[in-house]
XYZ file of C-alpha atoms in Angstrom:
722
model
C -41.807 -71.161 34.715
C -43.123 -68.303 32.493
C -46.650 -68.789 31.150
C -47.538 -69.405 27.620
C -48.404 -66.218 25.781
C -52.072 -66.018 24.962
C -53.288 -67.342 21.710
C -55.255 -64.530 20.400
C -57.271 -66.665 18.095
C -58.715 -68.295 21.177
C -58.763 -72.122 21.328
C -55.510 -73.924 20.584
C -57.035 -75.983 17.816
C -58.385 -74.293 14.757
C -58.248 -70.637 16.021
C -59.404 -67.849 13.773
C -58.211 -69.384 10.522
C -61.606 -71.037 9.667
C -62.341 -73.091 6.528
C -65.014 -73.060 3.794
C -64.717 -75.526 1.186
C -61.119 -76.366 -0.175
C -59.827 -72.845 1.073
C -59.358 -70.866 4.170
C -60.162 -67.308 4.775
C -58.532 -64.936 7.434
C -60.538 -63.454 10.458
C -57.246 -62.765 12.306
C -53.928 -64.284 13.144
C -52.423 -65.958 16.137
C -49.333 -65.654 18.281
C -47.307 -68.265 20.161
C -44.290 -68.192 22.430
C -43.032 -67.540 26.040
C -41.283 -64.916 28.039
C -38.226 -64.785 25.600
C -39.927 -65.434 22.175
C -42.918 -64.366 20.280
C -43.934 -65.636 16.988
C -46.877 -64.283 15.063
C -48.721 -65.800 12.237
C -51.209 -64.436 9.530
C -52.609 -65.680 6.206
C -51.930 -63.957 2.945
C -54.068 -63.327 0.136
C -53.407 -66.544 -1.541
C -54.557 -68.672 1.575
C -51.133 -69.589 2.792
C -50.281 -69.283 6.459
C -47.248 -67.218 7.104
C -44.740 -66.301 9.988
C -45.078 -62.520 9.969
C -43.194 -61.752 13.088
C -40.396 -63.512 15.226
C -38.749 -61.540 18.016
C -38.615 -60.804 21.671
C -41.955 -59.913 23.246
C -42.471 -56.286 22.723
C -40.364 -56.263 19.617
C -41.148 -54.613 16.183
C -44.591 -55.193 14.963
C -45.419 -57.981 12.665
C -44.952 -57.367 8.916
C -47.573 -57.552 6.208
C -48.536 -61.062 5.449
C -47.714 -60.260 1.681
C -44.112 -59.450 2.712
C -43.655 -62.768 4.467
C -43.106 -66.226 3.081
C -45.403 -69.380 3.071
C -44.702 -71.494 6.111
C -43.504 -74.395 3.701
C -41.832 -74.255 0.297
C -41.190 -77.419 -1.570
C -40.503 -78.810 -4.964
C -41.334 -82.243 -6.453
C -40.978 -83.701 -9.900
C -43.850 -82.130 -12.008
C -44.338 -79.581 -9.244
C -41.589 -76.843 -9.717
C -41.165 -73.238 -8.971
C -43.367 -70.289 -10.213
C -40.282 -68.710 -11.443
C -36.648 -69.645 -12.486
C -33.718 -68.900 -10.196
C -31.452 -70.039 -7.417
C -34.002 -69.395 -4.651
C -36.346 -72.128 -3.379
C -39.125 -69.754 -2.797
C -42.504 -69.074 -4.863
C -42.854 -72.809 -5.396
C -46.093 -74.294 -6.940
C -46.666 -76.609 -4.046
C -45.845 -74.010 -1.472
C -48.451 -71.674 -2.724
C -51.141 -74.531 -2.564
C -50.568 -75.549 0.977
C -53.450 -74.167 2.858
C -54.163 -73.765 6.683
C -56.091 -76.633 8.236
C -55.424 -76.791 11.895
C -53.066 -75.853 14.681
C -52.189 -77.135 18.151
C -49.929 -75.962 21.087
C -48.673 -77.634 24.066
C -45.627 -78.145 26.463
C -43.119 -80.970 27.022
C -41.129 -80.373 30.100
C -39.244 -76.975 29.553
C -40.134 -76.793 25.835
C -43.151 -75.189 24.089
C -44.379 -76.687 20.877
C -46.651 -75.520 18.155
C -47.895 -77.732 15.212
C -49.507 -76.112 12.113
C -51.203 -78.383 9.708
C -51.526 -77.511 6.026
C -52.934 -79.326 3.024
C -52.905 -79.204 -0.714
C -56.249 -80.603 -2.031
C -54.658 -81.141 -5.567
C -52.172 -83.718 -4.643
C -53.458 -84.640 -1.248
C -50.158 -83.687 0.366
C -50.201 -82.837 4.131
C -47.504 -80.736 5.789
C -47.153 -80.492 9.611
C -44.824 -77.549 10.547
C -43.461 -78.640 13.883
C -42.070 -75.658 15.938
C -40.487 -75.890 19.284
C -38.679 -73.398 21.672
C -37.093 -73.891 25.128
C -38.475 -71.701 27.954
C -36.683 -68.673 28.541
C -34.503 -68.600 25.232
C -35.183 -66.585 22.174
C -34.541 -69.506 19.865
C -37.088 -71.330 17.337
C -36.453 -74.739 16.235
C -38.570 -75.824 13.082
C -38.994 -78.913 10.905
C -41.657 -80.019 8.463
C -43.285 -83.433 8.327
C -44.899 -84.312 5.100
C -47.416 -87.130 4.474
C -48.951 -88.289 1.164
C -52.598 -88.497 1.728
C -53.278 -88.552 -2.143
C -53.477 -91.481 -4.520
C -50.391 -90.625 -6.666
C -46.786 -90.911 -5.582
C -44.728 -87.837 -5.095
C -40.925 -87.425 -5.829
C -39.712 -84.586 -3.547
C -36.743 -82.566 -4.618
C -36.543 -80.002 -1.801
C -38.464 -79.112 1.371
C -37.879 -76.094 3.565
C -37.241 -76.507 7.233
C -37.520 -72.931 8.238
C -38.610 -69.779 6.270
C -38.722 -66.130 7.501
C -39.558 -63.144 5.397
C -40.055 -59.534 6.109
C -36.709 -58.957 7.459
C -35.056 -55.532 7.305
C -33.987 -54.486 3.697
C -30.689 -55.835 2.299
C -29.200 -52.235 2.330
C -29.063 -52.440 6.228
C -27.735 -55.897 6.626
C -24.423 -57.412 7.022
C -24.074 -61.396 6.578
C -21.826 -63.432 8.711
C -20.756 -66.877 7.583
C -17.860 -69.127 8.893
C -15.480 -70.975 6.470
C -14.443 -74.231 7.825
C -11.584 -76.214 6.327
C -9.185 -78.840 7.539
C -6.620 -77.251 9.726
C -8.391 -73.882 9.644
C -11.948 -74.226 11.210
C -14.424 -71.705 12.493
C -13.131 -68.623 10.220
C -16.075 -66.168 10.541
C -16.202 -63.217 8.020
C -18.597 -60.583 7.429
C -19.975 -58.962 4.239
C -22.859 -56.613 3.237
C -25.941 -58.452 1.928
C -25.943 -56.005 -0.995
C -22.609 -57.247 -2.187
C -24.447 -60.390 -3.448
C -28.040 -59.328 -3.775
C -27.935 -56.155 -5.925
C -30.645 -53.323 -5.977
C -32.050 -54.068 -9.383
C -34.849 -51.190 -8.749
C -37.854 -53.715 -8.529
C -40.385 -50.890 -8.777
C -39.248 -50.227 -12.410
C -39.257 -54.032 -13.293
C -42.402 -54.930 -11.689
C -40.495 -57.890 -10.142
C -38.461 -58.681 -7.040
C -34.794 -59.589 -7.589
C -34.019 -63.178 -8.233
C -30.609 -62.982 -6.748
C -29.668 -64.827 -3.604
C -26.743 -65.545 -1.368
C -26.750 -69.270 -1.275
C -24.398 -71.628 1.043
C -24.741 -75.184 0.766
C -22.679 -78.117 2.264
C -21.757 -81.344 0.394
C -20.996 -84.868 0.965
C -20.501 -86.907 4.090
C -18.452 -84.064 5.769
C -21.273 -81.794 6.439
C -19.005 -79.012 7.782
C -16.405 -79.256 4.985
C -16.117 -75.701 3.540
C -18.464 -73.877 5.718
C -20.317 -74.430 8.980
C -24.121 -75.019 8.462
C -24.689 -71.547 10.169
C -24.948 -68.025 9.498
C -26.184 -64.720 10.741
C -27.637 -61.306 9.681
C -26.785 -58.203 11.667
C -28.559 -54.937 11.258
C -26.198 -51.963 11.040
C -26.914 -49.381 13.603
C -29.369 -51.272 15.898
C -27.171 -54.399 16.151
C -30.242 -56.770 16.023
C -29.063 -60.247 14.991
C -30.637 -63.304 13.603
C -28.360 -66.255 13.940
C -29.066 -69.897 12.575
C -27.883 -73.387 12.060
C -29.104 -76.142 10.006
C -28.956 -79.424 11.807
C -28.073 -81.839 9.243
C -25.544 -84.729 9.436
C -25.267 -84.682 5.736
C -26.386 -82.011 3.054
C -27.807 -78.652 3.887
C -28.378 -75.298 2.327
C -29.535 -71.625 3.352
C -30.197 -68.717 1.281
C -30.963 -65.113 1.659
C -32.637 -62.906 -0.900
C -34.734 -59.739 -1.363
C -38.523 -60.054 -1.239
C -41.204 -57.457 -0.930
C -38.696 -54.605 -0.013
C -37.419 -56.585 2.738
C -35.205 -59.791 3.370
C -35.931 -63.522 3.540
C -34.145 -66.396 4.994
C -34.671 -70.047 4.071
C -33.105 -73.018 5.757
C -33.163 -76.410 3.946
C -31.707 -79.825 4.385
C -30.304 -81.567 1.136
C -31.859 -80.751 -2.200
C -31.983 -82.256 -5.666
C -30.154 -79.273 -7.128
C -27.173 -79.247 -4.711
C -26.963 -82.844 -3.270
C -28.812 -85.119 -5.861
C -31.410 -85.637 -3.179
C -34.759 -86.949 -3.974
C -37.231 -88.885 -1.786
C -40.297 -90.782 -3.031
C -43.495 -90.486 -1.043
C -46.191 -93.275 -1.800
C -49.727 -93.168 -0.516
C -49.527 -92.837 3.402
C -45.694 -92.514 3.361
C -44.021 -89.737 5.389
C -40.837 -87.652 5.371
C -39.498 -85.232 7.961
C -36.891 -82.534 7.072
C -33.677 -81.882 9.112
C -34.305 -79.092 11.721
C -33.601 -75.404 11.124
C -32.762 -73.376 14.209
C -32.907 -69.548 14.499
C -32.083 -67.214 17.374
C -33.057 -63.619 17.720
C -31.077 -61.169 19.902
C -30.119 -57.551 20.303
C -26.375 -58.476 19.369
C -24.096 -61.255 18.074
C -22.820 -62.226 21.406
C -26.355 -62.489 22.975
C -27.352 -64.508 19.968
C -24.321 -66.921 20.343
C -25.240 -67.285 24.056
C -28.772 -68.151 23.272
C -27.630 -70.737 20.637
C -25.195 -72.186 23.279
C -27.955 -72.611 25.804
C -30.155 -74.276 23.170
C -27.413 -76.804 22.038
C -27.297 -77.674 25.742
C -30.986 -78.155 26.003
C -31.349 -80.214 22.913
C -28.440 -82.706 23.429
C -28.515 -86.159 24.931
C -27.869 -85.933 28.754
C -24.535 -87.288 29.965
C -22.379 -86.937 33.041
C -19.289 -85.793 31.017
C -20.910 -82.540 30.284
C -20.668 -81.596 33.974
C -17.362 -83.342 35.082
C -15.259 -82.322 31.874
C -12.236 -84.692 32.681
C -8.833 -84.055 31.161
C -7.948 -86.175 28.055
C -4.500 -87.043 26.882
C -4.325 -88.271 23.484
C -1.088 -89.776 22.278
C -1.416 -88.754 18.594
C -0.969 -85.027 17.952
C 2.780 -83.936 17.591
C 3.539 -87.108 19.622
C 3.121 -90.647 18.324
C 1.240 -89.686 15.137
C -0.291 -93.177 14.639
C 2.547 -95.394 15.924
C 1.851 -96.473 19.245
C 3.644 -99.563 20.787
C 3.846 -100.843 24.484
C 7.400 -99.554 24.813
C 6.440 -96.114 23.559
C 3.098 -95.837 25.503
C 3.995 -96.980 29.108
C 6.289 -93.980 29.939
C 3.952 -91.576 28.217
C 1.024 -93.071 30.414
C 3.080 -92.632 33.544
C 3.930 -88.936 32.549
C 0.310 -88.073 31.544
C -0.815 -89.350 35.101
C 1.791 -87.334 36.746
C 0.661 -84.304 34.949
C -3.032 -84.820 36.093
C -4.666 -86.362 32.982
C -7.853 -88.315 33.758
C -8.463 -90.129 30.451
C -5.679 -91.547 28.210
C -6.727 -92.281 24.605
C -4.656 -94.523 22.450
C -4.966 -93.046 18.915
C -4.611 -94.538 15.340
C -2.363 -97.533 14.762
C -3.099 -99.738 17.764
C -4.745 -102.563 15.413
C -2.063 -102.294 12.848
C 0.068 -105.442 12.652
C 1.731 -104.635 9.219
C 5.110 -102.733 8.819
C 3.994 -100.610 5.893
C 1.405 -98.168 7.102
C -1.527 -100.614 7.063
C -3.403 -98.527 9.767
C -4.816 -96.578 6.921
C -6.123 -99.027 4.343
C -6.294 -102.106 6.502
C -8.597 -100.751 9.088
C -12.049 -102.495 9.819
C -11.559 -105.449 12.127
C -10.493 -103.480 15.365
C -8.400 -106.253 16.784
C -5.201 -105.261 18.579
C -1.873 -105.679 16.940
C 0.475 -108.261 18.218
C 3.403 -106.629 16.696
C 2.877 -103.453 18.535
C 1.994 -105.086 21.738
C 3.901 -108.305 21.815
C 4.182 -109.351 25.493
C 0.557 -109.535 27.042
C -1.144 -107.658 24.277
C -2.889 -104.262 24.362
C -4.250 -105.492 27.847
C -0.976 -104.414 29.265
C -1.343 -100.895 28.154
C -4.996 -100.590 29.180
C -4.226 -102.121 32.642
C -1.343 -99.472 33.132
C -3.799 -96.749 32.198
C -6.258 -97.904 34.959
C -3.400 -98.467 37.315
C -2.308 -94.861 37.080
C -5.856 -93.747 37.938
C -7.106 -92.932 34.420
C -9.798 -94.129 32.036
C -8.521 -95.943 29.031
C -9.609 -94.781 25.518
C -9.264 -96.038 22.015
C -9.362 -94.336 18.577
C -11.742 -95.947 16.069
C -12.917 -95.040 12.451
C -16.081 -97.075 12.625
C -17.766 -96.342 9.221
C -14.785 -97.381 7.024
C -13.195 -100.569 5.997
C -9.926 -100.621 4.269
C -9.574 -102.358 0.822
C -6.903 -104.638 2.417
C -9.003 -105.635 5.355
C -10.574 -109.058 5.405
C -13.974 -107.509 6.152
C -13.915 -105.883 2.564
C -14.705 -109.382 1.390
C -16.503 -110.824 4.451
C -19.400 -108.471 4.574
C -22.252 -108.532 2.032
C -22.031 -105.989 -0.986
C -25.058 -104.060 0.174
C -23.340 -103.287 3.482
C -21.162 -100.686 1.585
C -21.826 -97.500 -0.231
C -22.487 -98.103 -3.801
C -23.381 -96.205 -7.020
C -24.918 -98.119 -10.110
C -24.180 -101.277 -8.343
C -20.450 -100.580 -8.038
C -18.842 -100.478 -4.474
C -17.369 -96.904 -3.854
C -13.708 -96.592 -2.852
C -12.150 -93.487 -1.450
C -8.562 -93.137 -0.486
C -8.079 -97.023 -0.010
C -11.266 -97.252 2.140
C -14.830 -98.433 1.619
C -17.829 -96.761 3.383
C -19.998 -98.922 5.418
C -23.790 -98.269 5.129
C -25.203 -98.300 8.656
C -28.795 -98.873 7.466
C -27.553 -102.467 6.715
C -28.012 -104.994 9.558
C -24.717 -106.594 8.784
C -22.762 -103.541 8.995
C -24.472 -102.607 12.251
C -23.780 -106.064 13.685
C -20.107 -105.999 12.875
C -19.775 -102.578 14.563
C -21.871 -103.649 17.729
C -19.608 -106.699 18.070
C -16.486 -104.477 17.940
C -17.737 -102.019 20.387
C -19.178 -104.484 22.966
C -15.788 -106.305 22.883
C -13.816 -103.173 23.294
C -15.979 -101.431 25.796
C -17.722 -104.521 27.537
C -14.741 -106.985 27.525
C -11.638 -104.737 27.555
C -13.158 -102.072 29.905
C -12.374 -99.038 27.487
C -14.378 -96.029 28.591
C -13.514 -93.396 25.936
C -13.855 -93.730 22.203
C -12.479 -91.310 19.740
C -14.556 -91.922 16.454
C -12.880 -90.453 13.458
C -13.893 -90.146 9.838
C -11.173 -89.336 7.419
C -12.907 -89.638 3.936
C -15.535 -87.757 2.451
C -18.241 -89.421 -0.139
C -20.244 -87.215 -2.290
C -23.083 -87.147 -3.259
C -23.810 -90.458 -1.450
C -25.053 -93.953 -2.001
C -27.921 -95.709 -4.021
C -28.441 -98.732 -2.020
C -31.599 -100.864 -2.889
C -34.572 -98.670 -2.261
C -32.755 -95.276 -2.527
C -34.257 -92.899 -5.088
C -31.040 -90.878 -5.194
C -27.503 -90.707 -3.609
C -28.380 -87.713 -1.659
C -31.273 -89.545 0.023
C -29.078 -92.685 0.671
C -26.312 -90.388 2.353
C -28.939 -88.633 4.629
C -30.454 -92.159 5.512
C -26.943 -93.444 6.452
C -26.156 -90.441 8.546
C -29.348 -90.743 10.656
C -28.600 -94.458 10.987
C -25.199 -93.695 12.303
C -26.503 -91.412 14.995
C -29.198 -93.950 15.831
C -26.397 -96.481 16.235
C -24.386 -94.239 18.448
C -27.407 -93.662 20.658
C -27.876 -97.462 20.995
C -24.283 -97.719 21.836
C -24.671 -95.144 24.677
C -27.824 -96.871 25.880
C -25.941 -100.118 26.328
C -22.904 -98.322 27.783
C -24.187 -95.078 29.495
C -20.720 -94.312 31.228
C -19.038 -94.444 27.792
C -17.608 -91.059 26.480
C -17.632 -90.588 22.840
C -15.466 -88.021 20.846
C -16.729 -87.058 17.491
C -13.989 -86.385 15.023
C -13.855 -86.101 11.272
C -10.284 -85.012 10.200
C -10.676 -82.522 13.053
C -13.865 -80.270 12.576
C -15.381 -81.626 9.362
C -18.289 -83.015 11.041
C -19.090 -80.266 13.449
C -22.718 -80.146 12.880
C -25.750 -79.861 15.316
C -27.274 -83.260 14.851
C -24.064 -85.131 15.839
C -23.299 -82.788 18.622
C -26.648 -83.521 20.125
C -25.491 -87.247 20.490
C -21.815 -87.234 21.311
C -20.047 -85.913 24.287
C -17.136 -84.276 22.670
C -16.211 -82.701 19.410
C -12.785 -82.321 17.926
C -12.209 -78.732 16.863
C -9.108 -79.291 14.532
C -6.130 -81.346 13.448
C -4.004 -78.048 13.468
C -0.422 -79.095 14.558
C 1.098 -75.412 14.816
C 0.373 -73.928 18.287
C 0.772 -70.470 16.737
C -2.102 -71.050 14.372
C -4.457 -72.814 16.699
C -5.517 -69.749 18.765
C -8.108 -68.409 16.048
C -9.618 -71.971 16.011
C -9.830 -72.109 19.748
C -11.212 -68.619 20.173
C -13.941 -69.133 17.565
C -14.957 -72.803 18.309
C -17.463 -71.846 20.915
C -19.474 -70.405 18.111
C -20.036 -73.923 16.892
C -19.656 -76.049 19.998
C -20.452 -75.462 23.719
C -17.154 -75.122 25.545
C -17.567 -78.202 27.597
C -17.818 -80.279 24.202
C -15.170 -78.418 22.212
C -11.876 -80.442 22.284
C -8.834 -78.168 21.918
C -5.424 -79.536 21.473
C -2.402 -78.492 23.958
C 0.679 -80.215 23.000
C 3.630 -78.848 24.916
C 6.877 -80.394 23.851
C 10.323 -80.540 25.786
C 11.905 -78.599 22.892
C 9.572 -75.637 23.552
C 10.529 -72.869 25.686
C 8.365 -71.847 28.752
C 6.594 -69.084 26.804
C 5.463 -71.613 23.971
C 4.516 -74.241 26.563
C 2.289 -71.722 28.429
C 0.911 -70.490 25.129
C -0.123 -73.902 23.840
C -1.635 -74.894 27.315
C -3.368 -71.563 27.869
C -5.295 -71.675 24.441
C -7.180 -74.769 25.692
C -8.330 -73.676 29.033
C -11.805 -72.520 28.076
C -12.657 -75.491 26.220
C -12.096 -79.310 26.763
C -8.284 -79.479 27.243
C -6.889 -82.328 24.982
C -3.492 -82.794 26.290
C -0.758 -84.318 24.110
C 3.101 -83.961 23.708
C 6.291 -85.982 24.846
C 5.637 -85.355 28.798
C 7.852 -88.308 29.451
C 10.811 -86.426 27.890
C 10.244 -83.141 30.045
C 12.168 -81.903 32.800
C 10.596 -81.419 36.089
C 10.360 -77.832 35.656
C 8.518 -78.286 32.187
C 6.271 -80.838 33.631
C 5.377 -78.588 36.533
C 4.169 -76.084 34.110
C 1.752 -78.661 32.728
C 0.599 -79.615 36.100
C -0.178 -76.046 36.987
C -2.031 -75.519 33.959
C -4.344 -78.669 34.617
C -4.843 -77.624 38.215
C -6.027 -74.258 37.060
C -8.429 -75.984 34.556
C -9.845 -78.224 36.990
C -10.488 -75.237 39.293
C -12.795 -73.622 36.579
C -14.217 -76.366 34.474
C -17.408 -76.705 36.458
C -18.121 -72.979 35.578
C -17.511 -73.813 31.769
C -20.246 -76.130 31.879
C -22.655 -73.327 32.267
C -20.999 -70.396 30.861
C -21.897 -68.809 27.532
C -19.210 -67.379 25.236
C -18.601 -63.643 24.171
C -15.831 -61.932 21.995
C -14.547 -58.625 23.246
C -12.601 -57.964 20.128
C -15.248 -59.632 17.838
C -14.890 -63.081 16.276
C -11.321 -63.694 15.467
C -9.612 -63.234 12.143
C -7.151 -65.983 10.950
C -4.287 -63.592 10.988
C -5.143 -61.416 13.797
C -2.229 -60.622 16.220
C -4.384 -60.148 19.222
C -7.306 -62.548 20.044
C -9.866 -62.816 22.972
C -12.423 -65.286 24.065
C -14.650 -64.719 27.011
C -16.963 -66.975 29.102
C -19.515 -65.553 31.376
C -21.590 -67.206 33.994
C -25.419 -67.045 33.914
C -25.350 -64.571 36.720
C -22.504 -62.592 35.531
C -20.707 -63.080 38.799
C -17.835 -64.931 37.164
C -16.218 -64.045 34.002
C -13.301 -65.875 32.252
C -11.100 -64.287 29.600
C -8.261 -65.800 27.453
C -6.232 -63.276 25.510
C -3.511 -64.294 23.074
C -0.875 -62.106 21.591
C 0.910 -63.342 18.364
C 2.377 -60.082 17.457
C 1.604 -56.339 17.301
C 1.828 -53.910 20.128
C 2.423 -55.117 23.583
C -0.710 -53.483 25.074
C -4.314 -54.009 24.417
C -7.513 -52.375 25.561
C -10.520 -54.712 25.956
C -14.053 -53.551 26.672
C -16.055 -55.956 28.939
C -19.451 -54.369 28.530
C -21.521 -56.611 30.800
C -19.300 -55.747 33.773
C -18.895 -52.094 33.051
C -20.944 -50.950 36.074
C -19.842 -53.499 38.538
C -17.086 -53.712 41.115
C -14.660 -56.385 39.809
C -11.920 -58.306 41.155
C -9.144 -59.211 38.556
C -6.975 -62.390 38.839
C -4.542 -63.834 36.403
C -4.870 -67.756 36.590
C -2.529 -68.707 33.881
C 0.293 -68.803 33.697
C 0.154 -69.929 37.242
C 3.710 -69.088 38.063
C 5.531 -65.932 37.122
C 2.954 -64.468 34.858
C 4.175 -63.061 31.575
C 1.986 -60.087 31.475
C -0.464 -57.869 33.436
C -4.100 -56.808 33.512
C -5.351 -53.435 34.867
C -8.987 -52.218 34.919
C -9.864 -48.681 33.877
C -12.266 -46.472 35.340
C -14.758 -47.251 32.401
C -14.554 -50.837 33.111
C -12.269 -51.748 30.248
C -9.197 -54.027 30.794
C -5.580 -52.852 29.811
C -3.888 -56.103 28.937
C 0.015 -56.113 28.544
C 1.864 -59.123 27.177
C 5.548 -57.981 26.690
C 6.601 -61.062 24.612
C 5.241 -63.140 21.690
C 3.688 -65.623 21.774
C 1.881 -64.679 24.941
C -1.323 -65.730 26.638
C -3.245 -64.864 29.750
C -6.291 -66.433 31.444
C -8.115 -63.892 33.571
C -10.966 -64.280 36.069
C -13.241 -61.368 36.765
C -15.274 -61.761 39.943
C -18.116 -59.353 40.647
C -20.697 -59.043 43.227
């Protein structure tokens, strides 16, 4: 393992930032990191320690401390900002938190640095907790606050990660990703100056107050935008890529500061999310983590963030085996499962090569009027849908055909028509001003309440422990904003964050009891595609998109948010599709987690053979996907792009996979594959497996010339190098 970079301040505790009275003066700074990342710290004239450099070792020199930001910025009632504006910088408490101590260490493959700050006026102590995995240019930061004073504090915002001294806005482009239902992961680029105008600060004697602010809202943390962003320096390509790991509210902002640019990552705030937390004497609060990757280009940064996501998540065998899942919902049964409909579908899915079979919504619905929506909650099987032998007949058939049975649940909701709506205590549900919240015919459970938790534990232990279900698709189809004010909550945003963390704790306990269980996270597709949830669950739904021609930009961009072995991509071939469209919908899922659907039981032998070939191909490459990192030869896809491309490269670059889609435009495309430009490469078309619908030729400069004569068309290509 690479050694820890020397701490130039000497000992790991105290260093050169020494104290006198209530303040601290500077006799130097200190550095921390490893072979792939170096962080430099110094103290500004006001006595606040600051992160003055974050880059690869040997990168640009640290900036002047006055150009950087304090390590922590926060607001509390009675302790606001030093100036008015949309930015949470220049806060009163942030300028009073002085350096007191720092410690470094190592846990396994992770390096850590804790920096202790203190405000003598309020007695507030802040611990900046920084971690980084060996060999990755990625920094993870969170802030733990403790009230060591005698008066209570009501927090309104706390930063998770602050970085100033970045290049001037004139040189930077901002990348962010719109994330809407049926249209997830739509990245777009704009100049930072488009939002943060040049006001000629020298004339005014004041920095700009403008900021590019992005915030998530409600219980769908990725509704509207992914909690991610990036800065790219024009010319050099240097990239700063970040994510806020919040299962609820989040915010990031960019602004101009001291002739440079600053980045601030926050969890929920009072201004955007009605979030306030009270700290009595001795009480603590810890922020959601903020994560930042630094690299020479966007693909490199995305690769580092992908590796980080693998390092931080809960270990599970599913991440290495990548079994094929058949789900009966999409474009198939659509919430109307019965024994009669399922048995032939189960047989066909097994014949095609599926390894898991998930019965989706409706299996619990005994009504004849769509009660699967507002009657949910008890999670008992319908006798109307499964009349002879119950749902056990279906689950047994799945096992007999060599597959693992799965079921869909929406655990956090209780329908207004469910008996549980009256049986559970009122405080087990989200509420505001003492009134239980209702959204689209559902109530929202609060997983901090023991009765809500006990209800779900009983249901899961019955389904998994007694029925032998090995796969759960956990959906969430309502959004609650801004949250709940259960007894003890100071604000609805704080109640929402408390529930969100309780939900993740509950998931972890379920997996502790049932370690072989596989859990897919879904919220109307990708409305809960956040880093906190990805670290606990094994799979992530990427979309509910039902049009096979509109899925490619989602599938191509999904690895920007989800490692490929966790990103569930629908492939729903239908008997009425022609061969090209069957190959197209199958091919788009082969570099992710293939989620098969469609009426396979109605297909001809020829059509089913096309499905079988695709699954054989997938099974031959899936172990490589579990270690590969993504790249985009054409750049991140646009929603209406006629050609799209997604690549996966192995850590040693000996194996590269490339999916290319054509939805229109010219029949030929040139694709640069920069990391293989100087290598001897063998080119193979893996999909379509029989009678490929196109060709791939490698030019002398290493670029690929891809020909797809018909639309829609898709190719999966393997590039092998020595």
